[in-house]
Amino acid sequence: MTRITCKKLSKRYGKGPIALDNVDLSLDTTGVFALIGRNGAGKTTLVRILSTTLFPTSGDAKIDGVDVVGEADEIRKRIAVLPQEARPIPWMTPRELITSYLMWRGVGYKNAGKKASEALDLLGITKFGDTMHSHMSGGTKRKVLVATVIASGADIIFLDEPTTGLDPISRGEMWDLLAKLKKGRFIFLTTHYLEEAEALADRIGVLDEGKLLAIGSLSELRRKTGYPYSVKILQKADHIKIKLGRVIRGRDGNLQVFTTKKGADELSRRLISNGIKFATNPVSLEDIFYFFVKKKVDEGGEETGGGEWQGA
Amino acid sequence: MARSVASQIFASVLVNAVYAMKNFPVMLINTMLTPFSFIIVITFISHGALFGLAVEGALIMTMVSNGLGLQGDLSHLKNDLKVQEMVVGSPTSATIYIVGMAISELVYALPTLAILVVLSFFFLNVSVIGAIAIGGALFLMFVVAIALGFFFSTITSDVIQSFAFSGMLSTLLSALPPVYYPITYIPMPYQYIAYISPTTYAAQIVQNAAGFINLSTAGLVVDWIVLIAVAVVLMSIAIKKSRWVEV
Ligand SMILES: Nc1ncnc2c1ncn2[C@@H]1O[C@H](COP(=O)(O)OP(=O)(O)O)[C@@H](O)[C@H]1O
Ligand SMILES: [Mg+2]
């Protein structure tokens, strides 16, 4: 089984703040791994280090035991990377771009042309194959770039925020494509759209301020929160004393309780008897994300954590 | 192996010259405009006397500006399009990439060079040895320009920085030196300023080979030594100090 492993991987750009902070990671390279995190969390930094385009400051990273710094040449044969905010060369057509990219990878001209046609077909953009990129919509351009890295035949594909900035329809199309493409190759994806990770990923990593806070499948992450249910209180409920689970305050000022099945039932009964509106759901990825990211806020002392909380 | 290296080099030529010329021919006209407008201006001002010299000057200028053009092209591919990063994370080395890109700049210059060579052939009296000397000096200037262009493209992170460096470089390599006229036209203490630029040495070699000036053997040897040394030093700095993987 191929694995990506990082040990105490850290990155500091120049004398700036730390961008990646002691990341330990062990990841099977099958299906889709989605790295989620806010802007500036360090997603791009991690992708660039793993894809050999950026040196780490300390720690190490390996793919299949091969070091991404010392043996980058070996790694590069097996990976293809689509950088964040990459754009297809405006004065070229998709067929020309894919052909050239494959030639840069060492494929002969003829063979590259053939593979370009196949990739265009796979991505459903054959009809744009000979249109100049400058005449294309943003969604199509992004598909061209994905087609380009997929055409490489690499078994590990890094896509850094491939859907950021796309309209909802194009984004949906990209999800369908990625769901199709993940068969037969490993896709390391970054995104700040949580629905995207939820829809596509087999495993998800939560990165914040350079720290990998959690990693696992959605159900594993749910379990890791310790509280598989979320009770969202939809109005002011400061007089309710909540003794169950963990409470965070949402941006709307209302409370959200992460709790067990039993806790959710009990809380529901009390909220109903007090006539307070609420919604109970299995925790979503969004809940999980806030759970882990906010937990750090708690530990920083800005909010009280723990099992008991009296609304203020 | 050799075939795959050839493919890798040819990829850069396709992207940066062949497809660019085919799909965006106005860029080609742009590269021809400057040298030919200089020839016209110099010829008019000198009442025709400096026409031949201006043609040789245009040859040097074409090599320099196309070589320096590498900086803008690479910056664009690296900083604006992020295509270079896709290449870094793929089985291509920095050396293969730069060699391919350098050739692409030369290919881009071919139409201009062809016209200038034809003009030289008809209007100038150059011996075979002279032609070889001119070719050598042009090649070395190209190496100098490519090395500088590559080096600065790898250390710039945005287009504004890139513009600033390319402005400086083109002043140093093509505005300052006496490319379109003999250095003796510059009054004495100021001639030393011209010698700051490596282009001046190439210009002297070319002007001497075409019979416009008469250098002593010692002077000629010095010109060659300086030019070769500058080319070698800059190229090794470019290869050693430029950043392929970011730090
Ligand atoms: N080239 C760089 N130079 C200096 N700081 C950088 C550079 N790239 C990223 N950073 C900083 O590193 C941190 C992580 O950035 P990044 O990896 O791009 O995050 P993300 O991709 O999650 O948005 C941010 O604070 C960012 O400002
Ligand atoms: Mg990013």
XYZ file of C-alpha atoms and ligand atoms in Angstrom:
587
model
C 0.000 0.000 0.000
C 1.378 3.383 -1.007
C 1.505 5.961 1.719
C 2.261 9.584 2.146
C 3.980 10.185 5.455
C 5.067 13.391 7.136
C 7.071 13.594 10.332
C 7.200 16.864 12.225
C 6.933 18.682 8.923
C 7.263 22.440 9.367
C 7.585 25.437 7.106
C 8.413 29.027 7.808
C 8.719 31.415 4.870
C 11.766 33.554 5.540
C 11.325 35.166 8.937
C 7.537 35.197 8.674
C 5.102 33.358 10.919
C 5.072 29.591 10.834
C 2.980 28.325 7.909
C 3.108 24.622 8.689
C 3.607 23.528 12.257
C 4.939 20.055 13.081
C 2.574 18.135 10.852
C 2.489 14.379 11.369
C 0.581 12.528 8.706
C 0.172 9.030 7.395
C -2.109 8.592 4.465
C -3.040 5.751 2.125
C -2.953 6.930 -1.445
C -6.315 5.688 -2.633
C -9.457 7.583 -3.531
C -9.670 11.243 -2.565
C -8.060 12.939 0.382
C -9.414 16.409 1.066
C -7.454 18.883 3.097
C -9.785 21.517 4.471
C -8.935 24.751 6.171
C -9.486 28.485 5.987
C -7.452 30.814 3.794
C -3.936 30.905 5.159
C -4.301 27.603 7.031
C -1.252 26.166 5.230
C -2.954 23.931 2.662
C -0.957 25.210 -0.301
C 2.242 25.023 1.702
C 1.672 21.338 2.451
C 0.692 20.551 -1.145
C 3.751 22.323 -2.496
C 6.113 20.503 -0.164
C 4.608 17.117 -1.003
C 4.669 17.881 -4.712
C 8.388 18.833 -4.535
C 7.973 22.473 -5.535
C 8.770 23.939 -2.103
C 11.396 23.000 0.456
C 10.249 22.401 4.045
C 12.070 24.198 6.851
C 12.292 21.079 9.004
C 10.895 17.601 9.376
C 10.448 15.213 6.501
C 7.908 13.957 4.029
C 7.944 10.747 2.054
C 5.843 9.086 -0.575
C 6.236 5.329 -0.450
C 9.354 5.821 1.625
C 10.880 8.101 -1.027
C 11.941 11.473 0.314
C 10.308 14.490 -1.353
C 13.437 16.611 -0.926
C 16.353 14.237 -1.361
C 14.791 12.060 -4.038
C 12.478 14.552 -5.699
C 13.312 13.187 -9.164
C 11.833 9.817 -8.236
C 8.702 11.414 -6.784
C 8.158 13.629 -9.828
C 7.731 10.645 -12.126
C 4.722 9.542 -10.111
C 2.928 12.775 -9.338
C 1.248 15.604 -11.189
C 0.353 18.900 -9.561
C -2.211 21.567 -10.366
C -1.146 24.637 -8.384
C -3.650 26.984 -6.805
C -4.674 29.756 -9.216
C -2.935 28.137 -12.171
C -4.221 29.358 -15.529
C -3.942 27.708 -18.920
C -1.570 29.577 -21.246
C -3.850 32.103 -23.003
C -2.310 31.860 -26.475
C -2.653 28.096 -26.639
C -5.457 25.573 -27.092
C -6.172 22.732 -24.643
C -4.784 20.196 -27.073
C -1.563 22.191 -27.408
C -1.274 22.712 -23.659
C -1.769 19.057 -22.770
C 0.586 17.955 -25.543
C 3.310 20.321 -24.336
C 2.858 19.372 -20.686
C 3.199 15.687 -21.533
C 6.287 16.435 -23.614
C 7.768 18.300 -20.664
C 7.221 15.052 -18.800
C 9.206 13.230 -21.479
C 6.432 11.805 -23.672
C 7.048 11.937 -27.447
C 5.080 14.423 -29.586
C 2.832 11.886 -31.303
C 2.016 9.916 -28.199
C 1.404 13.145 -26.281
C -1.126 14.238 -28.885
C -2.954 10.936 -28.577
C -3.055 11.142 -24.793
C -4.264 14.734 -25.026
C -7.256 13.603 -27.076
C -8.027 10.890 -24.541
C -7.853 13.323 -21.632
C -10.079 15.855 -23.396
C -12.542 13.067 -23.983
C -12.392 11.897 -20.378
C -13.136 15.406 -19.125
C -15.890 15.913 -21.697
C -14.234 18.931 -23.306
C -13.312 17.523 -26.697
C -15.369 20.198 -28.433
C -13.135 22.880 -26.857
C -9.954 21.019 -27.756
C -8.888 23.497 -30.435
C -10.301 26.697 -28.956
C -7.862 29.200 -27.549
C -7.984 29.442 -23.766
C -8.499 33.188 -23.955
C -11.936 32.483 -25.468
C -13.093 30.120 -22.705
C -15.160 30.421 -19.551
C -13.506 30.008 -16.160
C -15.163 26.643 -15.602
C -13.909 25.210 -18.873
C -10.395 26.520 -18.264
C -10.335 24.742 -14.926
C -11.427 21.517 -16.606
C -8.612 21.950 -19.120
C -6.105 22.173 -16.289
C -7.510 19.098 -14.598
C -7.399 17.273 -17.939
C -3.758 18.327 -18.249
C -2.616 16.799 -14.979
C -4.823 13.727 -15.439
C -3.306 13.141 -18.901
C 0.050 12.607 -17.193
C -1.140 9.183 -16.098
C 0.452 9.922 -12.715
C -1.048 7.830 -9.945
C -0.888 10.676 -7.428
C -2.586 13.927 -8.415
C -2.446 17.115 -6.344
C -5.261 19.597 -6.960
C -4.940 22.800 -4.942
C -8.362 24.423 -4.642
C -9.552 23.281 -8.065
C -13.056 24.692 -7.562
C -12.374 27.989 -5.806
C -13.965 30.872 -7.656
C -16.186 28.735 -9.863
C -19.912 29.360 -10.054
C -22.070 26.748 -8.285
C -22.985 24.940 -11.501
C -19.396 24.648 -12.723
C -18.384 23.559 -9.258
C -21.001 20.818 -9.308
C -19.735 19.667 -12.698
C -16.211 19.560 -11.351
C -17.350 17.427 -8.419
C -18.971 14.953 -10.787
C -15.765 14.813 -12.787
C -13.566 14.325 -9.760
C -15.858 11.594 -8.450
C -15.353 9.848 -11.781
C -11.606 10.495 -11.907
C -10.825 9.203 -8.433
C -11.224 5.689 -9.725
C -7.775 4.538 -10.690
C -5.734 7.320 -9.117
C -5.208 9.082 -5.834
C -6.356 12.682 -5.649
C -4.993 14.971 -2.960
C -7.430 17.850 -2.935
C -7.532 21.072 -0.983
C -10.661 23.110 -0.554
C -12.406 25.479 1.746
C -15.797 24.277 0.563
C -16.763 21.769 3.201
C -19.576 20.324 1.064
C -16.930 19.501 -1.500
C -14.896 17.453 0.956
C -18.044 15.835 2.269
C -19.190 14.869 -1.214
C -15.888 13.665 -2.632
C -13.428 12.670 0.018
C -12.751 9.258 1.453
C -10.570 10.880 4.077
C -10.428 14.435 5.313
C -7.756 16.414 7.094
C -8.521 19.557 9.073
C -5.719 22.103 8.934
C -5.710 25.354 10.869
C -2.888 27.801 11.446
C -0.434 25.260 10.121
C -1.557 22.513 12.484
C -3.206 19.309 11.375
C -6.031 19.156 13.912
C -7.706 15.948 12.809
C -7.662 13.397 10.044
C -9.925 10.505 9.087
C -13.055 9.528 7.213
C -16.154 11.574 7.907
C -17.464 8.945 10.318
C -14.077 8.705 12.021
C -14.004 12.460 12.438
C -17.518 12.344 13.861
C -16.346 9.771 16.338
C -13.265 11.830 17.165
C -15.394 14.739 18.231
C -16.824 12.326 20.805
C -20.236 13.732 20.069
C -21.926 12.420 16.934
C -24.966 14.709 17.281
C -25.414 18.406 17.042
C -28.266 20.310 18.627
C -28.483 23.806 17.193
C -30.504 26.106 19.360
C -32.184 28.557 17.067
C -33.007 31.348 19.499
C -31.688 32.901 22.661
C -31.715 30.268 25.382
C -29.503 31.693 28.066
C -31.665 30.434 30.901
C -31.224 26.806 29.886
C -28.482 25.053 31.791
C -26.740 22.587 29.531
C -24.750 19.833 31.160
C -24.255 17.606 28.174
C -21.569 17.570 25.552
C -19.659 20.592 24.404
C -21.088 23.957 23.613
C -19.862 26.500 21.119
C -21.350 29.830 20.230
C -22.125 30.317 16.546
C -21.632 33.488 14.600
C -25.325 34.317 15.042
C -24.761 34.355 18.797
C -26.810 31.218 19.363
C -25.520 28.057 20.918
C -24.677 24.747 19.336
C -24.298 21.654 21.476
C -22.219 18.690 20.383
C -23.503 15.691 22.254
C -24.257 11.981 22.340
C -27.490 10.364 21.180
C -28.680 10.182 24.750
C -27.702 13.770 25.399
C -29.469 14.937 22.274
C -32.675 13.191 23.340
C -32.581 14.616 26.807
C -31.747 18.131 25.625
C -34.517 17.944 23.025
C -37.060 17.109 25.713
C -36.010 20.038 27.839
C -35.936 22.455 24.917
C -39.408 21.345 23.846
C -40.793 21.761 27.352
C -39.322 25.280 27.436
C -40.754 26.071 24.020
C -37.353 26.762 22.459
C -36.744 26.166 18.750
C -33.856 23.860 17.910
C -32.596 21.427 15.255
C -30.964 18.077 15.948
C -28.752 16.474 13.297
C -25.855 14.092 12.987
C -22.801 16.365 12.985
C -21.935 17.584 9.493
C -18.428 18.208 8.291
C -19.058 21.872 8.879
C -19.896 21.122 12.516
C -16.795 18.991 12.801
C -14.682 21.705 11.275
C -15.933 24.272 13.749
C -15.599 21.750 16.545
C -11.879 21.293 15.923
C -11.074 24.847 14.999
C -13.071 26.301 17.896
C -11.571 23.828 20.303
C -8.358 25.694 19.868
C -10.133 28.905 20.722
C -11.407 27.204 23.868
C -7.979 26.051 24.838
C -6.746 29.548 24.240
C -9.111 30.553 27.054
C -11.460 32.692 25.026
C -14.426 30.480 25.748
C -15.028 27.940 28.467
C -14.860 24.374 27.268
C -15.766 21.156 28.954
C -18.980 19.413 29.732
C -20.883 22.116 31.507
C -21.749 25.513 30.317
C -24.115 28.109 31.613
C -25.299 30.426 28.878
C -24.402 34.017 29.654
C 16.252 8.598 -22.551
C 17.793 10.906 -25.161
C 14.465 10.938 -26.944
C 12.613 11.953 -23.843
C 15.095 14.782 -23.215
C 14.536 15.948 -26.788
C 10.779 15.934 -26.127
C 11.254 17.922 -22.944
C 13.345 20.551 -24.716
C 10.967 20.684 -27.653
C 8.025 21.253 -25.268
C 9.473 24.613 -24.228
C 10.089 25.543 -27.854
C 6.502 24.637 -28.752
C 5.000 26.628 -25.903
C 7.167 29.689 -26.029
C 7.848 30.016 -29.751
C 5.896 27.771 -32.099
C 2.408 28.048 -30.594
C 2.982 31.656 -29.609
C 3.920 32.637 -33.172
C 1.173 30.542 -34.703
C -1.661 31.726 -32.480
C -0.460 35.194 -31.609
C 1.589 36.493 -34.572
C 1.474 40.107 -33.410
C 4.113 39.193 -30.773
C 6.481 38.345 -33.594
C 5.986 41.690 -35.309
C 6.753 43.330 -32.007
C 10.170 41.654 -31.778
C 11.045 42.846 -35.290
C 9.936 46.407 -34.782
C 12.706 47.722 -32.540
C 15.808 46.592 -34.449
C 14.439 47.705 -37.804
C 13.283 51.079 -36.557
C 16.801 51.648 -35.180
C 18.332 50.772 -38.545
C 16.065 53.295 -40.243
C 16.734 56.081 -37.752
C 20.519 55.555 -37.727
C 20.611 55.378 -41.515
C 18.670 58.633 -41.907
C 20.682 60.508 -39.293
C 23.996 59.418 -40.810
C 22.801 60.080 -44.375
C 23.317 56.395 -45.104
C 26.896 56.225 -43.858
C 26.155 54.030 -40.842
C 23.667 51.702 -42.534
C 25.964 48.653 -42.426
C 26.948 49.346 -38.869
C 23.312 49.667 -37.898
C 22.551 46.267 -39.457
C 25.298 44.681 -37.342
C 24.016 46.604 -34.332
C 20.542 45.253 -34.986
C 21.967 41.722 -34.999
C 23.452 42.249 -31.539
C 20.340 43.953 -30.277
C 18.147 41.111 -31.546
C 20.228 38.550 -29.674
C 20.232 40.662 -26.517
C 16.570 41.571 -26.491
C 15.359 38.092 -27.372
C 17.671 36.615 -24.751
C 16.419 39.062 -22.143
C 12.892 38.312 -23.327
C 13.350 35.026 -21.521
C 12.915 36.887 -18.255
C 9.467 38.220 -19.100
C 8.338 34.950 -20.637
C 9.504 32.870 -17.694
C 8.056 35.305 -15.148
C 4.729 35.119 -16.919
C 4.751 31.321 -16.957
C 5.909 31.165 -13.363
C 4.156 33.980 -11.529
C 0.993 34.658 -13.512
C 0.097 31.277 -14.948
C 1.814 28.954 -12.422
C 2.719 26.716 -15.324
C 6.333 26.568 -14.206
C 5.236 25.020 -10.923
C 3.471 22.271 -12.853
C 6.752 21.679 -14.646
C 8.837 21.745 -11.456
C 6.608 19.022 -10.018
C 7.186 16.842 -13.063
C 10.124 14.894 -14.479
C 11.897 17.886 -16.057
C 15.062 19.467 -14.726
C 15.745 23.184 -14.475
C 18.534 22.802 -17.041
C 16.308 21.119 -19.609
C 13.615 23.735 -19.081
C 15.990 26.661 -19.500
C 17.762 25.157 -22.517
C 14.379 24.635 -24.196
C 13.250 28.135 -23.327
C 16.533 29.602 -24.570
C 16.127 27.818 -27.876
C 12.564 29.106 -28.064
C 13.822 32.681 -27.773
C 16.270 31.972 -30.574
C 13.503 30.502 -32.724
C 11.517 33.637 -32.052
C 14.430 35.713 -33.270
C 14.907 33.653 -36.444
C 12.761 35.728 -38.816
C 14.508 38.932 -37.726
C 17.941 37.297 -37.847
C 17.259 35.905 -41.317
C 16.446 39.344 -42.725
C 19.497 40.899 -41.024
C 21.815 38.175 -42.274
C 20.545 38.660 -45.825
C 21.089 42.420 -45.512
C 24.620 41.833 -44.168
C 25.358 39.491 -47.018
C 24.404 42.032 -49.673
C 25.569 45.271 -48.107
C 28.634 44.322 -46.112
C 31.985 42.928 -46.938
C 32.739 40.300 -44.332
C 35.303 37.520 -44.621
C 34.541 33.959 -43.568
C 36.663 34.432 -40.434
C 34.826 37.693 -39.792
C 31.473 35.938 -40.135
C 32.571 33.293 -37.634
C 33.725 35.993 -35.236
C 30.397 37.786 -35.583
C 28.514 34.525 -35.010
C 30.608 33.785 -31.917
C 30.137 37.237 -30.439
C 26.392 37.083 -31.083
C 26.173 33.665 -29.450
C 28.061 34.850 -26.374
C 25.826 37.897 -26.036
C 22.839 35.602 -26.282
C 24.241 33.440 -23.488
C 24.807 36.545 -21.346
C 21.243 37.741 -21.914
C 19.708 34.312 -21.328
C 21.668 33.834 -18.104
C 20.595 37.229 -16.755
C 17.019 36.713 -17.884
C 16.769 33.295 -16.288
C 18.393 34.375 -13.050
C 16.108 37.365 -12.554
C 12.983 35.459 -13.508
C 13.596 32.916 -10.778
C 14.065 35.490 -8.047
C 11.136 37.718 -8.954
C 7.722 36.875 -7.596
C 5.503 39.286 -9.470
C 5.252 41.112 -12.738
C 6.124 44.566 -11.366
C 9.460 43.344 -9.961
C 10.048 41.624 -13.238
C 9.429 44.842 -15.203
C 11.838 46.726 -12.978
C 14.653 44.225 -13.540
C 14.056 43.911 -17.262
C 14.132 47.704 -17.597
C 17.499 47.840 -15.828
C 18.929 44.958 -17.805
C 17.895 46.306 -21.138
C 19.445 49.696 -20.319
C 22.676 47.997 -19.321
C 22.793 45.639 -22.274
C 21.338 47.611 -25.122
C 20.900 51.336 -24.448
C 24.226 52.134 -22.776
C 26.671 50.376 -25.138
C 27.587 51.739 -28.585
C 25.797 49.110 -30.629
C 24.653 51.224 -33.578
C 27.740 53.428 -33.866
C 31.476 53.060 -33.115
C 32.603 53.604 -29.547
C 34.925 56.361 -30.770
C 31.821 58.524 -31.222
C 31.648 58.726 -27.434
C 33.921 61.456 -25.958
C 36.759 60.137 -23.862
C 36.016 59.891 -20.177
C 32.500 58.660 -21.014
C 33.791 55.744 -23.058
C 34.639 54.030 -19.776
C 30.954 53.950 -18.862
C 30.243 52.027 -22.043
C 32.820 49.425 -21.011
C 30.650 48.509 -18.019
C 28.361 46.724 -20.429
C 29.404 43.370 -21.885
C 27.607 44.353 -25.072
C 30.321 46.915 -25.802
C 32.914 44.147 -26.178
C 30.653 42.192 -28.517
C 29.959 45.350 -30.517
C 33.692 45.985 -30.933
C 34.269 42.440 -32.145
C 31.426 42.698 -34.629
C 32.369 46.187 -35.836
C 35.984 45.071 -36.253
C 34.978 41.957 -38.189
C 32.825 44.021 -40.523
C 35.644 46.515 -41.026
C 34.025 49.533 -39.372
C 36.725 49.898 -36.774
C 40.266 48.651 -36.594
C 41.158 46.998 -33.334
C 44.692 46.053 -32.332
C 45.222 42.329 -31.801
C 45.635 42.976 -28.076
C 42.362 44.898 -27.992
C 40.591 42.102 -29.815
C 41.962 39.460 -27.455
C 40.815 41.496 -24.462
C 37.329 41.808 -25.968
C 37.057 38.054 -26.452
C 38.373 37.243 -23.007
C 35.994 39.655 -21.308
C 33.021 38.444 -23.302
C 33.717 34.749 -22.735
C 34.429 35.303 -19.055
C 31.234 37.278 -18.513
C 29.174 34.643 -20.339
C 30.677 31.762 -18.360
C 30.430 33.514 -14.998
C 26.853 34.672 -15.510
C 25.742 31.291 -16.766
C 27.233 29.501 -13.782
C 25.666 32.008 -11.384
C 22.323 31.547 -13.136
C 22.508 27.782 -12.815
C 23.796 27.782 -9.249
C 21.881 30.603 -7.644
C 18.541 30.533 -9.363
C 15.635 28.939 -7.544
C 13.827 26.046 -9.134
C 12.237 24.604 -6.025
C 11.062 27.542 -3.879
C 12.576 28.094 -0.448
N 5.573 32.668 -0.553
C 5.203 33.017 0.693
N 5.944 33.902 1.387
C 5.594 34.270 2.646
N 4.536 33.798 3.303
C 3.745 32.907 2.665
C 4.039 32.476 1.326
N 3.098 31.592 0.949
C 2.254 31.480 1.999
N 2.643 32.261 3.025
C 1.978 32.353 4.346
O 1.903 31.058 4.887
C 0.637 30.829 5.489
C -0.030 29.623 4.851
O -0.339 29.934 3.510
P -0.939 28.897 2.488
O -0.176 27.625 2.567
O -0.972 29.562 1.175
O -2.412 28.697 3.065
P -3.728 28.173 2.338
O -3.343 27.503 1.083
O -4.359 27.253 3.330
O -4.590 29.370 2.097
C -0.143 32.117 5.326
O 0.000 32.853 6.513
C 0.538 32.811 4.197
O 0.434 34.208 4.320
Mg -3.896 27.835 -0.771
